[in-house]
PDB file of C-alpha atoms and ligand atoms in Angstrom:
ATOM      1  CA  MET A   9      71.517  57.750 127.589  1.00  0.00           C
ATOM      2  CA  SER A  10      70.616  55.559 124.058  1.00  0.00           C
ATOM      3  CA  LEU A  11      72.719  54.626 121.437  1.00  0.00           C
ATOM      4  CA  ALA A  12      69.788  56.569 119.526  1.00  0.00           C
ATOM      5  CA  GLU A  13      70.761  60.061 121.579  1.00  0.00           C
ATOM      6  CA  ILE A  14      74.737  59.020 121.838  1.00  0.00           C
ATOM      7  CA  THR A  15      74.332  59.085 117.674  1.00  0.00           C
ATOM      8  CA  GLU A  16      72.411  62.726 117.702  1.00  0.00           C
ATOM      9  CA  LYS A  17      75.265  64.295 119.834  1.00  0.00           C
ATOM     10  CA  LEU A  18      77.268  63.007 117.259  1.00  0.00           C
ATOM     11  CA  HIS A  19      76.127  64.257 114.649  1.00  0.00           C
ATOM     12  CA  LYS A  20      74.980  67.673 116.017  1.00  0.00           C
ATOM     13  CA  ALA A  21      78.905  67.579 116.702  1.00  0.00           C
ATOM     14  CA  GLU A  22      79.991  67.062 113.293  1.00  0.00           C
ATOM     15  CA  ASP A  23      77.673  69.618 111.509  1.00  0.00           C
ATOM     16  CA  ALA A  24      79.062  72.142 114.341  1.00  0.00           C
ATOM     17  CA  ALA A  25      83.091  71.289 113.512  1.00  0.00           C
ATOM     18  CA  GLY A  26      81.588  71.115 109.540  1.00  0.00           C
ATOM     19  CA  ARG A  27      82.289  67.865 108.920  1.00  0.00           C
ATOM     20  CA  ALA A  28      80.010  65.645 106.862  1.00  0.00           C
ATOM     21  CA  ARG A  29      77.820  63.247 109.367  1.00  0.00           C
ATOM     22  CA  GLY A  30      78.858  59.314 109.230  1.00  0.00           C
ATOM     23  CA  SER A  31      82.385  60.707 109.044  1.00  0.00           C
ATOM     24  CA  VAL A  32      83.356  60.179 112.413  1.00  0.00           C
ATOM     25  CA  SER A  33      83.250  55.978 113.495  1.00  0.00           C
ATOM     26  CA  LEU A  34      81.267  55.832 117.022  1.00  0.00           C
ATOM     27  CA  ILE A  35      83.391  52.970 118.669  1.00  0.00           C
ATOM     28  CA  ALA A  36      80.592  51.409 121.195  1.00  0.00           C
ATOM     29  CA  VAL A  37      83.368  50.517 124.357  1.00  0.00           C
ATOM     30  CA  SER A  38      81.461  47.228 126.224  1.00  0.00           C
ATOM     31  CA  LYS A  39      84.131  46.058 128.471  1.00  0.00           C
ATOM     32  CA  LYS A  40      83.077  45.085 131.560  1.00  0.00           C
ATOM     33  CA  GLN A  41      79.247  45.433 130.846  1.00  0.00           C
ATOM     34  CA  PRO A  42      76.516  42.258 130.657  1.00  0.00           C
ATOM     35  CA  ASP A  43      75.994  40.785 127.434  1.00  0.00           C
ATOM     36  CA  ALA A  44      72.670  41.445 127.551  1.00  0.00           C
ATOM     37  CA  ARG A  45      73.712  45.890 127.328  1.00  0.00           C
ATOM     38  CA  VAL A  46      75.583  44.489 124.572  1.00  0.00           C
ATOM     39  CA  GLU A  47      73.557  42.389 122.432  1.00  0.00           C
ATOM     40  CA  ALA A  48      70.655  45.466 123.022  1.00  0.00           C
ATOM     41  CA  ILE A  49      72.905  47.029 120.798  1.00  0.00           C
ATOM     42  CA  LEU A  50      73.884  45.106 118.351  1.00  0.00           C
ATOM     43  CA  GLN A  51      70.198  44.042 118.117  1.00  0.00           C
ATOM     44  CA  GLU A  52      70.052  47.819 117.385  1.00  0.00           C
ATOM     45  CA  GLY A  53      72.083  47.871 114.508  1.00  0.00           C
ATOM     46  CA  HIS A  54      75.397  48.919 115.798  1.00  0.00           C
ATOM     47  CA  ARG A  55      78.133  47.140 114.672  1.00  0.00           C
ATOM     48  CA  VAL A  56      81.580  48.576 115.867  1.00  0.00           C
ATOM     49  CA  PHE A  57      82.565  47.109 119.360  1.00  0.00           C
ATOM     50  CA  GLY A  58      85.477  48.003 122.060  1.00  0.00           C
ATOM     51  CA  GLU A  59      86.969  45.995 124.584  1.00  0.00           C
ATOM     52  CA  ASN A  60      90.176  47.042 126.273  1.00  0.00           C
ATOM     53  CA  ARG A  61      91.315  43.019 127.469  1.00  0.00           C
ATOM     54  CA  VAL A  62      92.084  40.489 124.817  1.00  0.00           C
ATOM     55  CA  GLN A  63      90.702  37.757 127.148  1.00  0.00           C
ATOM     56  CA  GLU A  64      87.791  39.569 127.994  1.00  0.00           C
ATOM     57  CA  ALA A  65      87.436  40.261 124.417  1.00  0.00           C
ATOM     58  CA  ALA A  66      88.136  36.469 122.533  1.00  0.00           C
ATOM     59  CA  ALA A  67      85.272  35.171 125.974  1.00  0.00           C
ATOM     60  CA  LYS A  68      82.425  37.513 124.449  1.00  0.00           C
ATOM     61  CA  TRP A  69      82.938  38.301 120.843  1.00  0.00           C
ATOM     62  CA  PRO A  70      83.106  35.402 118.358  1.00  0.00           C
ATOM     63  CA  GLY A  71      79.581  34.103 120.211  1.00  0.00           C
ATOM     64  CA  PHE A  72      78.093  37.428 119.318  1.00  0.00           C
ATOM     65  CA  ARG A  73      79.717  37.280 115.821  1.00  0.00           C
ATOM     66  CA  GLU A  74      78.398  33.968 115.416  1.00  0.00           C
ATOM     67  CA  ARG A  75      74.822  35.808 115.285  1.00  0.00           C
ATOM     68  CA  PHE A  76      75.796  38.775 114.401  1.00  0.00           C
ATOM     69  CA  VAL A  77      77.267  39.859 111.456  1.00  0.00           C
ATOM     70  CA  GLY A  78      79.838  42.769 110.306  1.00  0.00           C
ATOM     71  CA  ILE A  79      81.055  43.358 113.932  1.00  0.00           C
ATOM     72  CA  GLU A  80      84.015  45.455 113.672  1.00  0.00           C
ATOM     73  CA  LEU A  81      85.736  45.157 116.959  1.00  0.00           C
ATOM     74  CA  HIS A  82      88.199  46.910 118.700  1.00  0.00           C
ATOM     75  CA  LEU A  83      90.858  46.623 120.946  1.00  0.00           C
ATOM     76  CA  ILE A  84      91.575  49.788 122.796  1.00  0.00           C
ATOM     77  CA  GLY A  85      93.747  48.308 125.552  1.00  0.00           C
ATOM     78  CA  PRO A  86      97.285  47.883 127.076  1.00  0.00           C
ATOM     79  CA  LEU A  87      98.303  45.037 125.237  1.00  0.00           C
ATOM     80  CA  GLN A  88     101.011  42.329 126.585  1.00  0.00           C
ATOM     81  CA  THR A  89     103.521  40.805 123.696  1.00  0.00           C
ATOM     82  CA  ASN A  90     102.369  37.563 124.730  1.00  0.00           C
ATOM     83  CA  LYS A  91      98.695  38.516 124.077  1.00  0.00           C
ATOM     84  CA  ALA A  92      99.173  39.911 120.517  1.00  0.00           C
ATOM     85  CA  ARG A  93      98.306  36.990 118.074  1.00  0.00           C
ATOM     86  CA  GLN A  94      94.884  36.693 119.925  1.00  0.00           C
ATOM     87  CA  ALA A  95      94.648  39.945 119.976  1.00  0.00           C
ATOM     88  CA  MET A  96      95.290  40.251 115.818  1.00  0.00           C
ATOM     89  CA  GLU A  97      93.058  37.164 115.154  1.00  0.00           C
ATOM     90  CA  LEU A  98      89.858  39.299 117.267  1.00  0.00           C
ATOM     91  CA  ALA A  99      90.366  42.455 116.677  1.00  0.00           C
ATOM     92  CA  GLN A 100      90.342  44.571 113.076  1.00  0.00           C
ATOM     93  CA  ALA A 101      91.888  47.557 114.975  1.00  0.00           C
ATOM     94  CA  ILE A 102      94.307  48.361 117.435  1.00  0.00           C
ATOM     95  CA  HIS A 103      94.615  51.400 119.412  1.00  0.00           C
ATOM     96  CA  SER A 104      97.169  50.525 121.810  1.00  0.00           C
ATOM     97  CA  VAL A 105     100.739  50.666 120.285  1.00  0.00           C
ATOM     98  CA  ASP A 106     102.950  52.128 122.248  1.00  0.00           C
ATOM     99  CA  ARG A 107     106.416  50.179 122.630  1.00  0.00           C
ATOM    100  CA  PRO A 108     109.013  49.211 119.842  1.00  0.00           C
ATOM    101  CA  LYS A 109     108.770  45.388 121.497  1.00  0.00           C
ATOM    102  CA  LEU A 110     105.312  45.505 120.472  1.00  0.00           C
ATOM    103  CA  ALA A 111     105.724  46.662 117.654  1.00  0.00           C
ATOM    104  CA  ARG A 112     108.250  44.280 116.326  1.00  0.00           C
ATOM    105  CA  THR A 113     105.843  41.159 117.481  1.00  0.00           C
ATOM    106  CA  LEU A 114     102.961  42.228 115.359  1.00  0.00           C
ATOM    107  CA  ALA A 115     105.440  43.331 112.927  1.00  0.00           C
ATOM    108  CA  ARG A 116     107.175  39.532 113.540  1.00  0.00           C
ATOM    109  CA  LEU A 117     103.631  38.536 113.846  1.00  0.00           C
ATOM    110  CA  ALA A 118     101.767  40.264 110.699  1.00  0.00           C
ATOM    111  CA  GLN A 119     104.560  38.565 108.193  1.00  0.00           C
ATOM    112  CA  GLU A 120     103.634  35.039 108.880  1.00  0.00           C
ATOM    113  CA  MET A 121      99.464  36.193 109.086  1.00  0.00           C
ATOM    114  CA  GLY A 122      99.874  37.580 105.690  1.00  0.00           C
ATOM    115  CA  THR A 123      97.687  40.173 107.199  1.00  0.00           C
ATOM    116  CA  CYS A 124      97.429  42.935 110.506  1.00  0.00           C
ATOM    117  CA  PRO A 125      94.608  44.635 111.725  1.00  0.00           C
ATOM    118  CA  ASP A 126      94.834  48.640 111.704  1.00  0.00           C
ATOM    119  CA  LEU A 127      96.693  50.188 114.463  1.00  0.00           C
ATOM    120  CA  PHE A 128      97.225  53.121 116.459  1.00  0.00           C
ATOM    121  CA  ILE A 129      99.616  54.378 118.420  1.00  0.00           C
ATOM    122  CA  GLN A 130      98.804  55.383 121.696  1.00  0.00           C
ATOM    123  CA  VAL A 131     100.448  58.925 123.141  1.00  0.00           C
ATOM    124  CA  ASN A 132     100.574  59.857 126.857  1.00  0.00           C
ATOM    125  CA  THR A 133     100.361  64.049 125.891  1.00  0.00           C
ATOM    126  CA  GLY A 134      99.782  64.322 129.093  1.00  0.00           C
ATOM    127  CA  GLU A 135     103.736  62.743 130.237  1.00  0.00           C
ATOM    128  CA  GLU A 136     101.847  61.056 133.482  1.00  0.00           C
ATOM    129  CA  PRO A 137     104.204  58.275 134.578  1.00  0.00           C
ATOM    130  CA  GLN A 138     101.664  55.757 135.020  1.00  0.00           C
ATOM    131  CA  LYS A 139      99.251  56.324 131.839  1.00  0.00           C
ATOM    132  CA  ALA A 140     100.546  53.833 128.107  1.00  0.00           C
ATOM    133  CA  GLY A 141     101.427  55.319 125.295  1.00  0.00           C
ATOM    134  CA  VAL A 142     104.391  56.892 124.219  1.00  0.00           C
ATOM    135  CA  LEU A 143     106.126  60.734 124.911  1.00  0.00           C
ATOM    136  CA  PRO A 144     104.865  63.031 122.211  1.00  0.00           C
ATOM    137  CA  ALA A 145     108.645  64.033 121.997  1.00  0.00           C
ATOM    138  CA  LYS A 146     109.064  60.204 120.907  1.00  0.00           C
ATOM    139  CA  THR A 147     106.375  59.952 118.532  1.00  0.00           C
ATOM    140  CA  ASP A 148     107.784  60.980 115.719  1.00  0.00           C
ATOM    141  CA  GLU A 149     110.489  58.320 115.484  1.00  0.00           C
ATOM    142  CA  PHE A 150     107.877  55.475 116.871  1.00  0.00           C
ATOM    143  CA  VAL A 151     106.072  56.516 114.147  1.00  0.00           C
ATOM    144  CA  ALA A 152     108.801  56.325 111.622  1.00  0.00           C
ATOM    145  CA  GLU A 153     109.625  53.001 113.376  1.00  0.00           C
ATOM    146  CA  CYS A 154     106.629  51.945 112.896  1.00  0.00           C
ATOM    147  CA  ARG A 155     106.518  52.466 109.370  1.00  0.00           C
ATOM    148  CA  GLY A 156     110.024  50.510 109.148  1.00  0.00           C
ATOM    149  CA  LEU A 157     108.244  47.729 110.222  1.00  0.00           C
ATOM    150  CA  ASP A 158     105.761  47.607 107.486  1.00  0.00           C
ATOM    151  CA  LEU A 159     102.857  47.951 110.347  1.00  0.00           C
ATOM    152  CA  PRO A 160      99.785  49.512 109.204  1.00  0.00           C
ATOM    153  CA  VAL A 161      99.962  52.574 111.271  1.00  0.00           C
ATOM    154  CA  ALA A 162      96.210  54.415 110.898  1.00  0.00           C
ATOM    155  CA  GLY A 163      96.856  57.026 113.414  1.00  0.00           C
ATOM    156  CA  LEU A 164      97.518  58.271 116.812  1.00  0.00           C
ATOM    157  CA  MET A 165      95.277  57.625 119.616  1.00  0.00           C
ATOM    158  CA  CYS A 166      95.289  59.514 123.521  1.00  0.00           C
ATOM    159  CA  ILE A 167      93.567  59.342 127.008  1.00  0.00           C
ATOM    160  CA  PRO A 168      93.577  62.983 128.336  1.00  0.00           C
ATOM    161  CA  PRO A 169      94.408  63.592 132.110  1.00  0.00           C
ATOM    162  CA  VAL A 170      91.640  63.511 133.752  1.00  0.00           C
ATOM    163  CA  ASP A 171      91.848  66.865 135.806  1.00  0.00           C
ATOM    164  CA  GLU A 172      93.216  68.448 132.407  1.00  0.00           C
ATOM    165  CA  GLU A 173      91.086  69.821 129.228  1.00  0.00           C
ATOM    166  CA  PRO A 174      90.679  67.701 127.370  1.00  0.00           C
ATOM    167  CA  SER A 175      90.538  69.605 124.314  1.00  0.00           C
ATOM    168  CA  LEU A 176      94.156  70.428 124.219  1.00  0.00           C
ATOM    169  CA  HIS A 177      95.226  67.350 124.194  1.00  0.00           C
ATOM    170  CA  PHE A 178      92.917  66.294 121.516  1.00  0.00           C
ATOM    171  CA  ALA A 179      94.133  69.571 119.411  1.00  0.00           C
ATOM    172  CA  LEU A 180      98.125  68.381 120.604  1.00  0.00           C
ATOM    173  CA  LEU A 181      97.822  64.826 119.782  1.00  0.00           C
ATOM    174  CA  ALA A 182      96.127  66.270 116.064  1.00  0.00           C
ATOM    175  CA  LYS A 183      99.516  68.080 115.756  1.00  0.00           C
ATOM    176  CA  ILE A 184     101.504  65.175 115.938  1.00  0.00           C
ATOM    177  CA  ALA A 185      99.359  62.974 113.376  1.00  0.00           C
ATOM    178  CA  ALA A 186      98.884  65.860 110.535  1.00  0.00           C
ATOM    179  CA  ARG A 187     102.943  66.189 110.843  1.00  0.00           C
ATOM    180  CA  ASN A 188     103.168  62.784 110.406  1.00  0.00           C
ATOM    181  CA  GLY A 189     100.951  62.288 107.390  1.00  0.00           C
ATOM    182  CA  LEU A 190      98.699  59.995 109.766  1.00  0.00           C
ATOM    183  CA  SER A 191      94.953  60.434 109.534  1.00  0.00           C
ATOM    184  CA  GLY A 192      93.162  58.803 111.991  1.00  0.00           C
ATOM    185  CA  LEU A 193      92.268  60.160 115.850  1.00  0.00           C
ATOM    186  CA  SER A 194      91.132  57.801 118.746  1.00  0.00           C
ATOM    187  CA  MET A 195      90.330  60.254 121.547  1.00  0.00           C
ATOM    188  CA  GLY A 196      86.966  61.071 123.162  1.00  0.00           C
ATOM    189  CA  MET A 197      85.405  59.208 125.460  1.00  0.00           C
ATOM    190  CA  SER A 198      81.704  59.733 126.490  1.00  0.00           C
ATOM    191  CA  GLY A 199      82.659  63.174 129.114  1.00  0.00           C
ATOM    192  CA  ASP A 200      84.419  64.397 126.214  1.00  0.00           C
ATOM    193  CA  PHE A 201      83.509  62.485 123.075  1.00  0.00           C
ATOM    194  CA  GLU A 202      82.359  66.339 121.057  1.00  0.00           C
ATOM    195  CA  LYS A 203      85.487  67.741 121.941  1.00  0.00           C
ATOM    196  CA  ALA A 204      87.034  65.413 120.562  1.00  0.00           C
ATOM    197  CA  VAL A 205      85.169  65.118 117.387  1.00  0.00           C
ATOM    198  CA  MET A 206      85.683  69.259 116.955  1.00  0.00           C
ATOM    199  CA  GLN A 207      89.371  68.949 116.727  1.00  0.00           C
ATOM    200  CA  GLY A 208      89.746  66.120 114.424  1.00  0.00           C
ATOM    201  CA  ALA A 209      88.834  63.157 115.863  1.00  0.00           C
ATOM    202  CA  THR A 210      87.662  60.157 113.831  1.00  0.00           C
ATOM    203  CA  HIS A 211      87.189  57.181 115.851  1.00  0.00           C
ATOM    204  CA  VAL A 212      85.896  58.239 119.572  1.00  0.00           C
ATOM    205  CA  ARG A 213      85.805  55.187 121.773  1.00  0.00           C
ATOM    206  CA  VAL A 214      82.144  56.006 123.825  1.00  0.00           C
ATOM    207  CA  GLY A 215      81.229  53.589 126.739  1.00  0.00           C
ATOM    208  CA  SER A 216      79.311  54.530 129.828  1.00  0.00           C
ATOM    209  CA  ALA A 217      77.368  56.665 128.637  1.00  0.00           C
ATOM    210  CA  ILE A 218      75.940  54.258 126.371  1.00  0.00           C
ATOM    211  CA  PHE A 219      75.601  51.526 128.362  1.00  0.00           C
ATOM    212  CA  GLY A 220      75.601  52.589 131.836  1.00  0.00           C
ATOM    213  CA  GLU A 221      77.929  52.255 134.251  1.00  0.00           C
ATOM    214  CA  ARG A 222      80.726  49.678 134.396  1.00  0.00           C
ATOM    215  CA  ASP A 223      80.052  47.088 136.846  1.00  0.00           C
ATOM    216  CA  TYR A 224      83.050  46.173 138.766  1.00  0.00           C
ATOM    217  CA  GLY A 225      81.529  43.555 141.235  1.00  0.00           C
TER     218      GLY A 225
HETATM  219  C1  PLP B  19      87.073  52.634 129.286  1.00  0.00           C
HETATM  220  C2  PLP B  19      87.324  53.255 128.163  1.00  0.00           C
HETATM  221  C3  PLP B  19      86.849  53.712 127.430  1.00  0.00           C
HETATM  222  C4  PLP B  19      84.876  54.428 127.513  1.00  0.00           C
HETATM  223  O1  PLP B  19      84.956  55.584 128.721  1.00  0.00           O
HETATM  224  P1  PLP B  19      83.899  55.791 129.346  1.00  0.00           P
HETATM  225  O2  PLP B  19      83.789  56.998 129.599  1.00  0.00           O
HETATM  226  O3  PLP B  19      82.969  55.088 129.426  1.00  0.00           O
HETATM  227  O4  PLP B  19      83.389  56.270 127.863  1.00  0.00           O
HETATM  228  C5  PLP B  19      87.271  55.035 126.172  1.00  0.00           C
HETATM  229  N1  PLP B  19      88.414  54.848 126.097  1.00  0.00           N
HETATM  230  C6  PLP B  19      89.815  53.361 126.810  1.00  0.00           C
HETATM  231  C7  PLP B  19      91.084  53.658 126.234  1.00  0.00           C
HETATM  232  C8  PLP B  19      88.786  52.958 128.028  1.00  0.00           C
HETATM  233  O5  PLP B  19      89.744  52.128 128.999  1.00  0.00           O
END
């Protein structure tokens, strides 16, 4: 699908949810996509992108930044503490804060650097053993811990289990965010972003629907 078609779908979902057009940020997930495809989307004027690996982002985005102004980069994948500094230098937002050790590292670096990207706490709403994220029952405590470290917690993020109705997970994430006074909700991907908007998503992370299949070669 084209960027224009996805944007149109997003606007229709915002309408259906009774929300203002443009209130949901469309993160174009460019991981594992050829540079030419990413450049085409930049040429169309889009500026908000997501990557899930620091190394790949570091190889790709400084070059694009020299040529296109106003790029907003979101890191949405698992983050190792030894990559935290590089992640903070590259990205305007990190969506995968999922453990105390990482939170403490980010806090220390934020003090040192005098700045910090917007942070989303990843919640493992499906309680899947192989998936990153704090458990729903532990999220309130972890949010408080991050706030205690003076981290700028913008909201929560989730990736629902593939075989379950995503709306239930989006609703759960929205509920946990609300009771913690958090307004940011990073949820919804190519297959379910319209449902996420209905449940209050503020950021949708859409990859293959915009760029086509990823190159896993
Ligand atoms: C790859 C990825 C996406 C985008 O997935 P699509 O199905 O291609 O839209 C969204 N969120 C995360 C965390 C991802 O890793």
